[in-house]
Amino acid sequence: MSTSSTRSPRAVAYQVAHSGCEVVFVADAEQLAKLDDQRAELPALRRVVVFDPAGVPEREDVLTLAALEALGAQVPQGRARLERSWRELGPDDLATLIYTSGTT
């Protein structure tokens, strides 16, 4: 899931919890703070990936996008596993959830 810069911490928490996200991608420290503000409401959330790490403290549950890419490069036969998983996807597999301003 990716968070929007205009969403309140409560709205972000609702979407993350409702969708069952375990990993959320955020733009920056400001967006990470929104998740942190509501963290007690997000028991399934395991990791946050930050695109712009400026001002983000080092934490075990937070990765930069560059660190995530580096971890992926270390996975034995990671590229082959990714390709195999990609090919196994079917037309009925969930790809994305989109919450609009009218989502209830």
N, CA, C and O atoms as CSV, one atom per row, in Angstrom:
chain,resi,resn,atom,element,x,y,z
A,1,MET,N,N,0.842,-1.162,0.000
A,1,MET,CA,C,0.000,0.000,0.000
A,1,MET,C,C,0.888,1.225,0.000
A,1,MET,O,O,1.973,1.215,0.582
A,2,SER,N,N,0.443,2.250,-0.633
A,2,SER,CA,C,1.132,3.531,-0.644
A,2,SER,C,C,0.205,4.562,-0.026
A,2,SER,O,O,-0.985,4.592,-0.338
A,3,THR,N,N,0.740,5.411,0.849
A,3,THR,CA,C,-0.110,6.393,1.509
A,3,THR,C,C,-0.105,7.711,0.758
A,3,THR,O,O,0.864,8.049,0.078
A,4,SER,N,N,-1.179,8.439,0.883
A,4,SER,CA,C,-1.324,9.742,0.239
A,4,SER,C,C,-0.906,10.844,1.196
A,4,SER,O,O,-1.105,10.728,2.405
A,5,SER,N,N,-0.330,11.908,0.665
A,5,SER,CA,C,0.123,13.007,1.512
A,5,SER,C,C,-1.031,13.804,2.098
A,5,SER,O,O,-0.830,14.538,3.065
A,6,THR,N,N,-2.226,13.684,1.549
A,6,THR,CA,C,-3.355,14.467,2.047
A,6,THR,C,C,-4.222,13.707,3.047
A,6,THR,O,O,-5.132,14.294,3.634
A,7,ARG,N,N,-3.971,12.454,3.250
A,7,ARG,CA,C,-4.781,11.655,4.171
A,7,ARG,C,C,-4.354,11.910,5.623
A,7,ARG,O,O,-3.174,12.094,5.921
A,8,SER,N,N,-5.347,11.915,6.508
A,8,SER,CA,C,-5.068,12.071,7.938
A,8,SER,C,C,-4.480,10.769,8.472
A,8,SER,O,O,-4.657,9.716,7.859
A,9,PRO,N,N,-3.777,10.827,9.615
A,9,PRO,CA,C,-3.253,9.588,10.205
A,9,PRO,C,C,-4.356,8.555,10.435
A,9,PRO,O,O,-4.143,7.362,10.216
A,10,ARG,N,N,-5.519,9.003,10.871
A,10,ARG,CA,C,-6.622,8.066,11.122
A,10,ARG,C,C,-7.096,7.400,9.833
A,10,ARG,O,O,-7.361,6.197,9.822
A,11,ALA,N,N,-7.208,8.174,8.736
A,11,ALA,CA,C,-7.631,7.608,7.453
A,11,ALA,C,C,-6.597,6.622,6.920
A,11,ALA,O,O,-6.952,5.578,6.374
A,12,VAL,N,N,-5.333,6.950,7.079
A,12,VAL,CA,C,-4.261,6.045,6.648
A,12,VAL,C,C,-4.350,4.744,7.440
A,12,VAL,O,O,-4.273,3.656,6.869
A,13,ALA,N,N,-4.512,4.861,8.750
A,13,ALA,CA,C,-4.598,3.666,9.595
A,13,ALA,C,C,-5.795,2.806,9.212
A,13,ALA,O,O,-5.688,1.580,9.178
A,14,TYR,N,N,-6.928,3.430,8.925
A,14,TYR,CA,C,-8.107,2.667,8.521
A,14,TYR,C,C,-7.804,1.852,7.269
A,14,TYR,O,O,-8.102,0.659,7.217
A,15,GLN,N,N,-7.221,2.483,6.272
A,15,GLN,CA,C,-6.954,1.791,5.013
A,15,GLN,C,C,-5.937,0.668,5.180
A,15,GLN,O,O,-6.099,-0.410,4.608
A,16,VAL,N,N,-4.906,0.916,5.950
A,16,VAL,CA,C,-3.886,-0.114,6.178
A,16,VAL,C,C,-4.489,-1.285,6.941
A,16,VAL,O,O,-4.256,-2.441,6.587
A,17,ALA,N,N,-5.258,-0.998,7.981
A,17,ALA,CA,C,-5.869,-2.072,8.779
A,17,ALA,C,C,-6.928,-2.820,7.980
A,17,ALA,O,O,-6.948,-4.051,7.975
A,18,HIS,N,N,-7.804,-2.088,7.306
A,18,HIS,CA,C,-8.903,-2.705,6.552
A,18,HIS,C,C,-8.382,-3.616,5.445
A,18,HIS,O,O,-8.954,-4.677,5.195
A,19,SER,N,N,-7.317,-3.215,4.791
A,19,SER,CA,C,-6.778,-3.998,3.682
A,19,SER,C,C,-5.873,-5.136,4.149
A,19,SER,O,O,-5.509,-6.002,3.354
A,20,GLY,N,N,-5.511,-5.140,5.421
A,20,GLY,CA,C,-4.653,-6.200,5.945
A,20,GLY,C,C,-3.207,-6.077,5.513
A,20,GLY,O,O,-2.484,-7.073,5.481
A,21,CYS,N,N,-2.778,-4.883,5.182
A,21,CYS,CA,C,-1.405,-4.674,4.704
A,21,CYS,C,C,-0.376,-5.086,5.744
A,21,CYS,O,O,-0.502,-4.787,6.931
A,22,GLU,N,N,0.629,-5.772,5.267
A,22,GLU,CA,C,1.772,-6.111,6.101
A,22,GLU,C,C,2.966,-5.224,5.774
A,22,GLU,O,O,3.856,-5.041,6.604
A,23,VAL,N,N,2.983,-4.676,4.569
A,23,VAL,CA,C,4.051,-3.782,4.128
A,23,VAL,C,C,3.407,-2.563,3.477
A,23,VAL,O,O,2.520,-2.692,2.633
A,24,VAL,N,N,3.862,-1.385,3.879
A,24,VAL,CA,C,3.350,-0.138,3.334
A,24,VAL,C,C,4.514,0.665,2.774
A,24,VAL,O,O,5.570,0.757,3.399
A,25,PHE,N,N,4.320,1.242,1.600
A,25,PHE,CA,C,5.306,2.131,0.981
A,25,PHE,C,C,4.867,3.562,1.241
A,25,PHE,O,O,3.721,3.921,0.966
A,26,VAL,N,N,5.768,4.383,1.769
A,26,VAL,CA,C,5.466,5.788,2.021
A,26,VAL,C,C,6.520,6.664,1.358
A,26,VAL,O,O,7.633,6.220,1.073
A,27,ALA,N,N,6.148,7.904,1.121
A,27,ALA,CA,C,7.030,8.839,0.428
A,27,ALA,C,C,8.186,9.303,1.299
A,27,ALA,O,O,9.330,9.357,0.847
A,28,ASP,N,N,7.885,9.640,2.555
A,28,ASP,CA,C,8.901,10.325,3.343
A,28,ASP,C,C,8.606,10.221,4.837
A,28,ASP,O,O,7.700,9.503,5.260
A,29,ALA,N,N,9.397,10.960,5.631
A,29,ALA,CA,C,9.265,10.941,7.086
A,29,ALA,C,C,7.890,11.425,7.542
A,29,ALA,O,O,7.355,10.924,8.530
A,30,GLU,N,N,7.320,12.386,6.837
A,30,GLU,CA,C,5.994,12.902,7.192
A,30,GLU,C,C,4.944,11.798,7.101
A,30,GLU,O,O,4.096,11.674,7.985
A,31,GLN,N,N,4.997,11.005,6.051
A,31,GLN,CA,C,4.038,9.914,5.883
A,31,GLN,C,C,4.294,8.789,6.884
A,31,GLN,O,O,3.352,8.170,7.378
A,32,LEU,N,N,5.553,8.528,7.180
A,32,LEU,CA,C,5.889,7.524,8.193
A,32,LEU,C,C,5.309,7.934,9.544
A,32,LEU,O,O,4.808,7.092,10.289
A,33,ALA,N,N,5.377,9.226,9.859
A,33,ALA,CA,C,4.840,9.724,11.133
A,33,ALA,C,C,3.344,9.452,11.254
A,33,ALA,O,O,2.850,9.193,12.351
A,34,LYS,N,N,2.627,9.506,10.147
A,34,LYS,CA,C,1.191,9.205,10.174
A,34,LYS,C,C,0.954,7.764,10.599
A,34,LYS,O,O,0.047,7.483,11.382
A,35,LEU,N,N,1.759,6.864,10.089
A,35,LEU,CA,C,1.629,5.459,10.492
A,35,LEU,C,C,2.027,5.276,11.949
A,35,LEU,O,O,1.354,4.573,12.704
A,36,ASP,N,N,3.126,5.914,12.337
A,36,ASP,CA,C,3.596,5.791,13.714
A,36,ASP,C,C,2.540,6.290,14.700
A,36,ASP,O,O,2.375,5.720,15.779
A,37,ASP,N,N,1.831,7.348,14.331
A,37,ASP,CA,C,0.798,7.930,15.178
A,37,ASP,C,C,-0.319,6.933,15.464
A,37,ASP,O,O,-0.960,7.003,16.513
A,38,GLN,N,N,-0.553,6.018,14.551
A,38,GLN,CA,C,-1.656,5.059,14.661
A,38,GLN,C,C,-1.164,3.611,14.784
A,38,GLN,O,O,-1.952,2.680,14.618
A,39,ARG,N,N,0.101,3.414,15.068
A,39,ARG,CA,C,0.709,2.078,15.017
A,39,ARG,C,C,-0.024,1.047,15.872
A,39,ARG,O,O,-0.107,-0.119,15.485
A,40,ALA,N,N,-0.551,1.446,17.009
A,40,ALA,CA,C,-1.257,0.503,17.886
A,40,ALA,C,C,-2.483,-0.099,17.206
A,40,ALA,O,O,-2.946,-1.170,17.596
A,41,GLU,N,N,-3.010,0.587,16.188
A,41,GLU,CA,C,-4.194,0.123,15.468
A,41,GLU,C,C,-3.830,-0.758,14.274
A,41,GLU,O,O,-4.712,-1.176,13.524
A,42,LEU,N,N,-2.543,-1.045,14.092
A,42,LEU,CA,C,-2.083,-1.754,12.897
A,42,LEU,C,C,-1.289,-3.011,13.262
A,42,LEU,O,O,-0.084,-3.073,13.015
A,43,PRO,N,N,-1.945,-4.001,13.840
A,43,PRO,CA,C,-1.216,-5.189,14.296
A,43,PRO,C,C,-0.597,-6.019,13.170
A,43,PRO,O,O,0.388,-6.719,13.405
A,44,ALA,N,N,-1.140,-5.962,11.970
A,44,ALA,CA,C,-0.609,-6.766,10.868
A,44,ALA,C,C,0.603,-6.116,10.198
A,44,ALA,O,O,1.361,-6.791,9.502
A,45,LEU,N,N,0.787,-4.825,10.402
A,45,LEU,CA,C,1.869,-4.104,9.734
A,45,LEU,C,C,3.227,-4.551,10.262
A,45,LEU,O,O,3.517,-4.440,11.454
A,46,ARG,N,N,4.054,-5.059,9.343
A,46,ARG,CA,C,5.379,-5.552,9.725
A,46,ARG,C,C,6.507,-4.643,9.268
A,46,ARG,O,O,7.512,-4.499,9.964
A,47,ARG,N,N,6.344,-4.020,8.089
A,47,ARG,CA,C,7.422,-3.211,7.513
A,47,ARG,C,C,6.863,-1.970,6.843
A,47,ARG,O,O,5.730,-1.953,6.361
A,48,VAL,N,N,7.686,-0.934,6.827
A,48,VAL,CA,C,7.392,0.271,6.078
A,48,VAL,C,C,8.603,0.544,5.194
A,48,VAL,O,O,9.738,0.551,5.669
A,49,VAL,N,N,8.355,0.766,3.918
A,49,VAL,CA,C,9.414,1.100,2.971
A,49,VAL,C,C,9.271,2.577,2.633
A,49,VAL,O,O,8.199,3.034,2.237
A,50,VAL,N,N,10.368,3.319,2.795
A,50,VAL,CA,C,10.359,4.764,2.592
A,50,VAL,C,C,11.140,5.108,1.331
A,50,VAL,O,O,12.292,4.703,1.174
A,51,PHE,N,N,10.503,5.861,0.430
A,51,PHE,CA,C,11.174,6.270,-0.805
A,51,PHE,C,C,12.251,7.317,-0.541
A,51,PHE,O,O,13.364,7.192,-1.052
A,52,ASP,N,N,11.944,8.345,0.245
A,52,ASP,CA,C,12.901,9.402,0.566
A,52,ASP,C,C,13.252,9.291,2.049
A,52,ASP,O,O,12.461,9.702,2.898
A,53,PRO,N,N,14.420,8.745,2.374
A,53,PRO,CA,C,14.748,8.471,3.767
A,53,PRO,C,C,15.233,9.676,4.574
A,53,PRO,O,O,15.576,9.515,5.746
A,54,ALA,N,N,15.274,10.869,3.993
A,54,ALA,CA,C,15.752,12.045,4.732
A,54,ALA,C,C,14.921,12.256,5.994
A,54,ALA,O,O,13.696,12.367,5.931
A,55,GLY,N,N,15.588,12.308,7.122
A,55,GLY,CA,C,14.908,12.547,8.388
A,55,GLY,C,C,14.258,11.323,9.007
A,55,GLY,O,O,13.607,11.433,10.046
A,56,VAL,N,N,14.422,10.159,8.392
A,56,VAL,CA,C,13.828,8.927,8.923
A,56,VAL,C,C,14.869,8.220,9.793
A,56,VAL,O,O,15.953,7.886,9.316
A,57,PRO,N,N,14.542,7.993,11.061
A,57,PRO,CA,C,15.500,7.303,11.931
A,57,PRO,C,C,15.654,5.836,11.534
A,57,PRO,O,O,14.725,5.223,11.008
A,58,GLU,N,N,16.834,5.285,11.791
A,58,GLU,CA,C,17.042,3.858,11.506
A,58,GLU,C,C,16.235,3.044,12.496
A,58,GLU,O,O,16.331,3.232,13.709
A,59,ARG,N,N,15.433,2.131,11.954
A,59,ARG,CA,C,14.612,1.240,12.767
A,59,ARG,C,C,14.531,-0.103,12.071
A,59,ARG,O,O,14.671,-0.195,10.851
A,60,GLU,N,N,14.305,-1.133,12.851
A,60,GLU,CA,C,14.219,-2.486,12.311
A,60,GLU,C,C,13.024,-2.668,11.381
A,60,GLU,O,O,13.095,-3.445,10.429
A,61,ASP,N,N,11.929,-1.962,11.647
A,61,ASP,CA,C,10.708,-2.133,10.860
A,61,ASP,C,C,10.619,-1.188,9.661
A,61,ASP,O,O,9.624,-1.212,8.936
A,62,VAL,N,N,11.632,-0.362,9.441
A,62,VAL,CA,C,11.620,0.604,8.345
A,62,VAL,C,C,12.804,0.351,7.421
A,62,VAL,O,O,13.943,0.231,7.872
A,63,LEU,N,N,12.522,0.273,6.126
A,63,LEU,CA,C,13.561,0.094,5.112
A,63,LEU,C,C,13.472,1.231,4.103
A,63,LEU,O,O,12.389,1.744,3.820
A,64,THR,N,N,14.606,1.610,3.574
A,64,THR,CA,C,14.574,2.511,2.424
A,64,THR,C,C,14.313,1.651,1.195
A,64,THR,O,O,14.516,0.437,1.222
A,65,LEU,N,N,13.871,2.276,0.136
A,65,LEU,CA,C,13.660,1.538,-1.105
A,65,LEU,C,C,14.981,0.928,-1.580
A,65,LEU,O,O,15.005,-0.204,-2.062
A,66,ALA,N,N,16.071,1.675,-1.445
A,66,ALA,CA,C,17.386,1.163,-1.854
A,66,ALA,C,C,17.773,-0.068,-1.039
A,66,ALA,O,O,18.326,-1.022,-1.586
A,67,ALA,N,N,17.489,-0.055,0.260
A,67,ALA,CA,C,17.803,-1.217,1.102
A,67,ALA,C,C,16.955,-2.421,0.717
A,67,ALA,O,O,17.441,-3.552,0.717
A,68,LEU,N,N,15.688,-2.183,0.389
A,68,LEU,CA,C,14.817,-3.273,-0.057
A,68,LEU,C,C,15.339,-3.891,-1.353
A,68,LEU,O,O,15.369,-5.113,-1.499
A,69,GLU,N,N,15.747,-3.042,-2.284
A,69,GLU,CA,C,16.311,-3.540,-3.543
A,69,GLU,C,C,17.584,-4.337,-3.299
A,69,GLU,O,O,17.802,-5.364,-3.943
A,70,ALA,N,N,18.424,-3.882,-2.384
A,70,ALA,CA,C,19.662,-4.599,-2.063
A,70,ALA,C,C,19.362,-5.958,-1.447
A,70,ALA,O,O,20.030,-6.942,-1.764
A,71,LEU,N,N,18.364,-6.021,-0.572
A,71,LEU,CA,C,17.970,-7.308,0.011
A,71,LEU,C,C,17.469,-8.262,-1.058
A,71,LEU,O,O,17.800,-9.448,-1.048
A,72,GLY,N,N,16.677,-7.749,-1.972
A,72,GLY,CA,C,16.163,-8.578,-3.054
A,72,GLY,C,C,17.271,-9.127,-3.933
A,72,GLY,O,O,17.180,-10.257,-4.412
A,73,ALA,N,N,18.309,-8.344,-4.147
A,73,ALA,CA,C,19.429,-8.788,-4.976
A,73,ALA,C,C,20.211,-9.912,-4.319
A,73,ALA,O,O,20.914,-10.656,-5.002
A,74,GLN,N,N,20.099,-10.047,-2.991
A,74,GLN,CA,C,20.829,-11.082,-2.261
A,74,GLN,C,C,20.099,-12.420,-2.207
A,74,GLN,O,O,20.687,-13.427,-1.812
A,75,VAL,N,N,18.840,-12.444,-2.595
A,75,VAL,CA,C,18.058,-13.682,-2.525
A,75,VAL,C,C,18.561,-14.648,-3.587
A,75,VAL,O,O,18.592,-14.313,-4.771
A,76,PRO,N,N,18.959,-15.858,-3.162
A,76,PRO,CA,C,19.420,-16.837,-4.156
A,76,PRO,C,C,18.324,-17.108,-5.191
A,76,PRO,O,O,17.178,-17.391,-4.842
A,77,GLN,N,N,18.686,-17.017,-6.427
A,77,GLN,CA,C,17.766,-17.225,-7.544
A,77,GLN,C,C,16.531,-16.342,-7.427
A,77,GLN,O,O,15.441,-16.723,-7.854
A,78,GLY,N,N,16.712,-15.157,-6.843
A,78,GLY,CA,C,15.598,-14.246,-6.626
A,78,GLY,C,C,14.907,-13.832,-7.910
A,78,GLY,O,O,13.680,-13.776,-7.977
A,79,ARG,N,N,15.702,-13.541,-8.928
A,79,ARG,CA,C,15.120,-13.118,-10.211
A,79,ARG,C,C,14.267,-14.232,-10.811
A,79,ARG,O,O,13.175,-13.981,-11.322
A,80,ALA,N,N,14.773,-15.464,-10.746
A,80,ALA,CA,C,14.029,-16.606,-11.286
A,80,ALA,C,C,12.742,-16.829,-10.490
A,80,ALA,O,O,11.697,-17.125,-11.070
A,81,ARG,N,N,12.814,-16.690,-9.173
A,81,ARG,CA,C,11.619,-16.852,-8.337
A,81,ARG,C,C,10.582,-15.788,-8.653
A,81,ARG,O,O,9.387,-16.076,-8.726
A,82,LEU,N,N,11.043,-14.558,-8.840
A,82,LEU,CA,C,10.133,-13.480,-9.190
A,82,LEU,C,C,9.450,-13.739,-10.529
A,82,LEU,O,O,8.237,-13.571,-10.655
A,83,GLU,N,N,10.225,-14.146,-11.519
A,83,GLU,CA,C,9.670,-14.440,-12.845
A,83,GLU,C,C,8.654,-15.582,-12.770
A,83,GLU,O,O,7.595,-15.517,-13.393
A,84,ARG,N,N,8.977,-16.611,-12.015
A,84,ARG,CA,C,8.070,-17.760,-11.876
A,84,ARG,C,C,6.762,-17.329,-11.200
A,84,ARG,O,O,5.676,-17.695,-11.651
A,85,SER,N,N,6.870,-16.561,-10.130
A,85,SER,CA,C,5.679,-16.083,-9.429
A,85,SER,C,C,4.830,-15.197,-10.335
A,85,SER,O,O,3.603,-15.290,-10.338
A,86,TRP,N,N,5.492,-14.345,-11.096
A,86,TRP,CA,C,4.794,-13.439,-12.004
A,86,TRP,C,C,3.996,-14.232,-13.035
A,86,TRP,O,O,2.845,-13.905,-13.325
A,87,ARG,N,N,4.608,-15.263,-13.578
A,87,ARG,CA,C,3.932,-16.070,-14.607
A,87,ARG,C,C,2.764,-16.872,-14.041
A,87,ARG,O,O,1.835,-17.212,-14.773
A,88,GLU,N,N,2.802,-17.176,-12.752
A,88,GLU,CA,C,1.737,-17.963,-12.127
A,88,GLU,C,C,0.497,-17.135,-11.815
A,88,GLU,O,O,-0.548,-17.700,-11.490
A,89,LEU,N,N,0.587,-15.824,-11.907
A,89,LEU,CA,C,-0.574,-14.978,-11.637
A,89,LEU,C,C,-1.649,-15.185,-12.691
A,89,LEU,O,O,-1.363,-15.363,-13.875
A,90,GLY,N,N,-2.875,-15.159,-12.235
A,90,GLY,CA,C,-3.996,-15.317,-13.156
A,90,GLY,C,C,-4.894,-14.102,-13.138
A,90,GLY,O,O,-4.708,-13.205,-12.316
A,91,PRO,N,N,-5.857,-14.060,-14.025
A,91,PRO,CA,C,-6.740,-12.893,-14.143
A,91,PRO,C,C,-7.611,-12.658,-12.905
A,91,PRO,O,O,-8.120,-11.553,-12.722
A,92,ASP,N,N,-7.790,-13.660,-12.062
A,92,ASP,CA,C,-8.610,-13.499,-10.869
A,92,ASP,C,C,-7.797,-13.203,-9.614
A,92,ASP,O,O,-8.371,-13.067,-8.534
A,93,ASP,N,N,-6.461,-13.099,-9.732
A,93,ASP,CA,C,-5.610,-12.794,-8.590
A,93,ASP,C,C,-5.648,-11.296,-8.290
A,93,ASP,O,O,-5.639,-10.466,-9.199
A,94,LEU,N,N,-5.690,-10.970,-6.999
A,94,LEU,CA,C,-5.744,-9.582,-6.569
A,94,LEU,C,C,-4.417,-8.889,-6.867
A,94,LEU,O,O,-3.352,-9.395,-6.513
A,95,ALA,N,N,-4.486,-7.738,-7.513
A,95,ALA,CA,C,-3.283,-6.984,-7.839
A,95,ALA,C,C,-3.193,-5.709,-7.013
A,95,ALA,O,O,-2.102,-5.318,-6.597
A,96,THR,N,N,-4.311,-5.065,-6.775
A,96,THR,CA,C,-4.278,-3.804,-6.044
A,96,THR,C,C,-5.631,-3.509,-5.422
A,96,THR,O,O,-6.668,-3.970,-5.900
A,97,LEU,N,N,-5.603,-2.740,-4.361
A,97,LEU,CA,C,-6.814,-2.208,-3.746
A,97,LEU,C,C,-6.711,-0.697,-3.840
A,97,LEU,O,O,-5.675,-0.124,-3.503
A,98,ILE,N,N,-7.762,-0.053,-4.289
A,98,ILE,CA,C,-7.748,1.404,-4.405
A,98,ILE,C,C,-8.859,1.963,-3.528
A,98,ILE,O,O,-10.032,1.625,-3.688
A,99,TYR,N,N,-8.468,2.812,-2.612
A,99,TYR,CA,C,-9.431,3.483,-1.762
A,99,TYR,C,C,-9.593,4.909,-2.298
A,99,TYR,O,O,-8.609,5.628,-2.474
A,100,THR,N,N,-10.817,5.301,-2.550
A,100,THR,CA,C,-11.093,6.663,-3.021
A,100,THR,C,C,-11.651,7.476,-1.849
A,100,THR,O,O,-11.907,6.928,-0.776
A,101,SER,N,N,-11.834,8.750,-2.052
A,101,SER,CA,C,-12.336,9.604,-0.979
A,101,SER,C,C,-13.738,9.182,-0.534
A,101,SER,O,O,-14.151,9.509,0.579
A,102,GLY,N,N,-14.470,8.468,-1.376
A,102,GLY,CA,C,-15.812,8.014,-1.023
A,102,GLY,C,C,-15.867,6.598,-0.488
A,102,GLY,O,O,-16.953,6.088,-0.214
A,103,THR,N,N,-14.726,5.951,-0.332
A,103,THR,CA,C,-14.700,4.574,0.176
A,103,THR,C,C,-15.136,4.535,1.625
A,103,THR,O,O,-14.643,5.299,2.455
A,104,THR,N,N,-16.065,3.637,1.924
A,104,THR,CA,C,-16.508,3.486,3.305
A,104,THR,C,C,-16.369,2.053,3.744
A,104,THR,O,O,-16.693,1.721,4.884
